[in-house]
Amino acid sequence: MSKLHEAGLLVKTPPTLRQPDPLEDALETLATSDLQQSRGVQWRRMAAICCATFVASRWLKRRSLAGIAEALRGLRHGRESMGDEPTEALRCASSWYLRMRPFAISSQDQCLHDSLTLLHFLATERIYPRWVIGVRTRPFAAHSWVQAQHLVLNDLHENVRAYTPILVV
């Protein structure tokens, strides 16, 4: 038995008593403090998503694709373009949007509405990625997504790869 104890295969502590794991405790503390500090940000972001959903719906009803493209160019006019790599702010904001999307956009909404909503939401965070519309043949289809350099924000690369971009704003 002592050889097993020395090898670390047996422990002297009964299995019902859990030894504190400092890493686990630190992660739990970090997650709790992050949640407490960002409650205001979360409500502001949820309001921004709701507003962006409304604006996207309104644009789709009242504007042509060319008009929407011009309006999006106006949103980013004078703003710096994204750097070579997506920033942490972009990753954080877009992942937050993707988690909250089911609460703001129904499953009936299409890729165009989703992309415009995401673009408006990210503009409230002062982040301006590209809006892409692509097409494919056999069978013909069109698709819309938001992209920052090589990172597709609201779709999977596997889905987007089948489309050839015809409009990038």
PDB file of C-alpha atoms in Angstrom, residues 32-124:
ATOM      1  CA  THR A  32     -18.448  36.110 -11.495  1.00  0.00           C
ATOM      2  CA  SER A  33     -16.601  39.434 -11.407  1.00  0.00           C
ATOM      3  CA  ASP A  34     -16.790  39.734 -15.211  1.00  0.00           C
ATOM      4  CA  LEU A  35     -20.550  39.185 -15.078  1.00  0.00           C
ATOM      5  CA  GLN A  36     -20.988  41.764 -12.319  1.00  0.00           C
ATOM      6  CA  GLN A  37     -18.871  44.374 -14.097  1.00  0.00           C
ATOM      7  CA  SER A  38     -20.536  43.934 -17.490  1.00  0.00           C
ATOM      8  CA  ARG A  39     -24.234  43.954 -16.564  1.00  0.00           C
ATOM      9  CA  GLY A  40     -24.618  47.516 -17.834  1.00  0.00           C
ATOM     10  CA  VAL A  41     -22.782  46.614 -21.011  1.00  0.00           C
ATOM     11  CA  GLN A  42     -25.043  43.612 -21.524  1.00  0.00           C
ATOM     12  CA  TRP A  43     -28.223  45.683 -21.253  1.00  0.00           C
ATOM     13  CA  ARG A  44     -26.767  48.315 -23.548  1.00  0.00           C
ATOM     14  CA  ARG A  45     -25.801  45.635 -26.046  1.00  0.00           C
ATOM     15  CA  MET A  46     -29.235  44.002 -25.921  1.00  0.00           C
ATOM     16  CA  ALA A  47     -30.866  47.375 -26.562  1.00  0.00           C
ATOM     17  CA  ALA A  48     -28.427  47.931 -29.433  1.00  0.00           C
ATOM     18  CA  ILE A  49     -29.356  44.557 -30.953  1.00  0.00           C
ATOM     19  CA  CYS A  50     -33.076  45.393 -30.744  1.00  0.00           C
ATOM     20  CA  CYS A  51     -32.467  48.786 -32.361  1.00  0.00           C
ATOM     21  CA  ALA A  52     -30.269  47.217 -35.048  1.00  0.00           C
ATOM     22  CA  THR A  53     -32.978  44.652 -35.800  1.00  0.00           C
ATOM     23  CA  PHE A  54     -35.501  47.444 -36.279  1.00  0.00           C
ATOM     24  CA  VAL A  55     -33.176  49.460 -38.534  1.00  0.00           C
ATOM     25  CA  ALA A  56     -32.330  46.403 -40.647  1.00  0.00           C
ATOM     26  CA  SER A  57     -36.035  45.581 -41.102  1.00  0.00           C
ATOM     27  CA  ARG A  58     -36.787  49.153 -42.068  1.00  0.00           C
ATOM     28  CA  TRP A  59     -33.923  49.311 -44.573  1.00  0.00           C
ATOM     29  CA  LEU A  60     -35.017  46.056 -46.210  1.00  0.00           C
ATOM     30  CA  LYS A  61     -38.561  47.372 -46.643  1.00  0.00           C
ATOM     31  CA  ARG A  62     -37.678  50.854 -47.886  1.00  0.00           C
ATOM     32  CA  ARG A  63     -34.342  50.633 -49.716  1.00  0.00           C
ATOM     33  CA  SER A  64     -32.816  48.794 -52.621  1.00  0.00           C
ATOM     34  CA  LEU A  65     -29.609  46.799 -52.176  1.00  0.00           C
ATOM     35  CA  ALA A  66     -27.713  49.689 -53.771  1.00  0.00           C
ATOM     36  CA  GLY A  67     -29.283  52.098 -51.278  1.00  0.00           C
ATOM     37  CA  ILE A  68     -28.374  49.811 -48.380  1.00  0.00           C
ATOM     38  CA  ALA A  69     -24.800  49.538 -49.665  1.00  0.00           C
ATOM     39  CA  GLU A  70     -24.526  53.353 -49.847  1.00  0.00           C
ATOM     40  CA  ALA A  71     -25.920  53.706 -46.327  1.00  0.00           C
ATOM     41  CA  LEU A  72     -23.401  51.169 -45.019  1.00  0.00           C
ATOM     42  CA  ARG A  73     -20.575  53.016 -46.766  1.00  0.00           C
ATOM     43  CA  GLY A  74     -21.800  56.131 -44.976  1.00  0.00           C
ATOM     44  CA  LEU A  75     -21.676  54.313 -41.635  1.00  0.00           C
ATOM     45  CA  ARG A  76     -18.010  53.531 -42.055  1.00  0.00           C
ATOM     46  CA  HIS A  77     -17.073  56.764 -43.889  1.00  0.00           C
ATOM     47  CA  GLY A  78     -14.071  58.314 -42.202  1.00  0.00           C
ATOM     48  CA  ARG A  79     -13.652  55.314 -39.909  1.00  0.00           C
ATOM     49  CA  GLU A  80     -10.479  53.290 -39.924  1.00  0.00           C
ATOM     50  CA  SER A  81     -10.740  49.947 -41.661  1.00  0.00           C
ATOM     51  CA  MET A  82     -10.064  46.757 -39.760  1.00  0.00           C
ATOM     52  CA  GLY A  83      -6.401  45.836 -39.280  1.00  0.00           C
ATOM     53  CA  ASP A  84      -4.781  42.682 -40.557  1.00  0.00           C
ATOM     54  CA  GLU A  85      -6.191  40.579 -37.724  1.00  0.00           C
ATOM     55  CA  PRO A  86      -9.617  40.749 -36.059  1.00  0.00           C
ATOM     56  CA  THR A  87      -9.380  42.432 -32.681  1.00  0.00           C
ATOM     57  CA  GLU A  88     -10.446  41.076 -29.325  1.00  0.00           C
ATOM     58  CA  ALA A  89     -13.237  43.679 -29.258  1.00  0.00           C
ATOM     59  CA  LEU A  90     -14.579  42.296 -32.539  1.00  0.00           C
ATOM     60  CA  ARG A  91     -14.439  38.724 -31.279  1.00  0.00           C
ATOM     61  CA  CYS A  92     -16.137  39.649 -28.007  1.00  0.00           C
ATOM     62  CA  ALA A  93     -18.911  41.738 -29.588  1.00  0.00           C
ATOM     63  CA  SER A  94     -19.684  39.281 -32.388  1.00  0.00           C
ATOM     64  CA  SER A  95     -19.754  36.281 -30.056  1.00  0.00           C
ATOM     65  CA  TRP A  96     -22.062  38.222 -27.742  1.00  0.00           C
ATOM     66  CA  TYR A  97     -24.316  38.984 -30.715  1.00  0.00           C
ATOM     67  CA  LEU A  98     -24.398  35.333 -31.759  1.00  0.00           C
ATOM     68  CA  ARG A  99     -25.397  34.256 -28.244  1.00  0.00           C
ATOM     69  CA  MET A 100     -28.187  36.858 -28.058  1.00  0.00           C
ATOM     70  CA  ARG A 101     -29.367  36.581 -31.672  1.00  0.00           C
ATOM     71  CA  PRO A 102     -32.094  34.000 -30.966  1.00  0.00           C
ATOM     72  CA  PHE A 103     -33.760  36.453 -28.574  1.00  0.00           C
ATOM     73  CA  ALA A 104     -33.908  39.283 -31.122  1.00  0.00           C
ATOM     74  CA  ILE A 105     -34.220  37.628 -34.527  1.00  0.00           C
ATOM     75  CA  SER A 106     -36.664  34.863 -35.328  1.00  0.00           C
ATOM     76  CA  SER A 107     -35.707  31.709 -37.178  1.00  0.00           C
ATOM     77  CA  GLN A 108     -37.737  33.030 -40.128  1.00  0.00           C
ATOM     78  CA  ASP A 109     -35.336  35.919 -40.666  1.00  0.00           C
ATOM     79  CA  GLN A 110     -32.943  35.397 -43.513  1.00  0.00           C
ATOM     80  CA  CYS A 111     -29.201  35.911 -43.920  1.00  0.00           C
ATOM     81  CA  LEU A 112     -29.598  39.435 -45.312  1.00  0.00           C
ATOM     82  CA  HIS A 113     -31.552  40.656 -42.301  1.00  0.00           C
ATOM     83  CA  ASP A 114     -29.157  38.916 -39.930  1.00  0.00           C
ATOM     84  CA  SER A 115     -26.111  40.430 -41.622  1.00  0.00           C
ATOM     85  CA  LEU A 116     -27.531  43.960 -41.598  1.00  0.00           C
ATOM     86  CA  THR A 117     -28.501  43.602 -37.942  1.00  0.00           C
ATOM     87  CA  LEU A 118     -25.003  42.439 -37.048  1.00  0.00           C
ATOM     88  CA  LEU A 119     -23.428  45.314 -38.991  1.00  0.00           C
ATOM     89  CA  HIS A 120     -25.580  47.876 -37.185  1.00  0.00           C
ATOM     90  CA  PHE A 121     -24.865  46.279 -33.822  1.00  0.00           C
ATOM     91  CA  LEU A 122     -21.111  46.247 -34.431  1.00  0.00           C
ATOM     92  CA  ALA A 123     -21.262  49.891 -35.551  1.00  0.00           C
ATOM     93  CA  THR A 124     -22.556  50.751 -32.061  1.00  0.00           C
TER      94      THR A 124
END
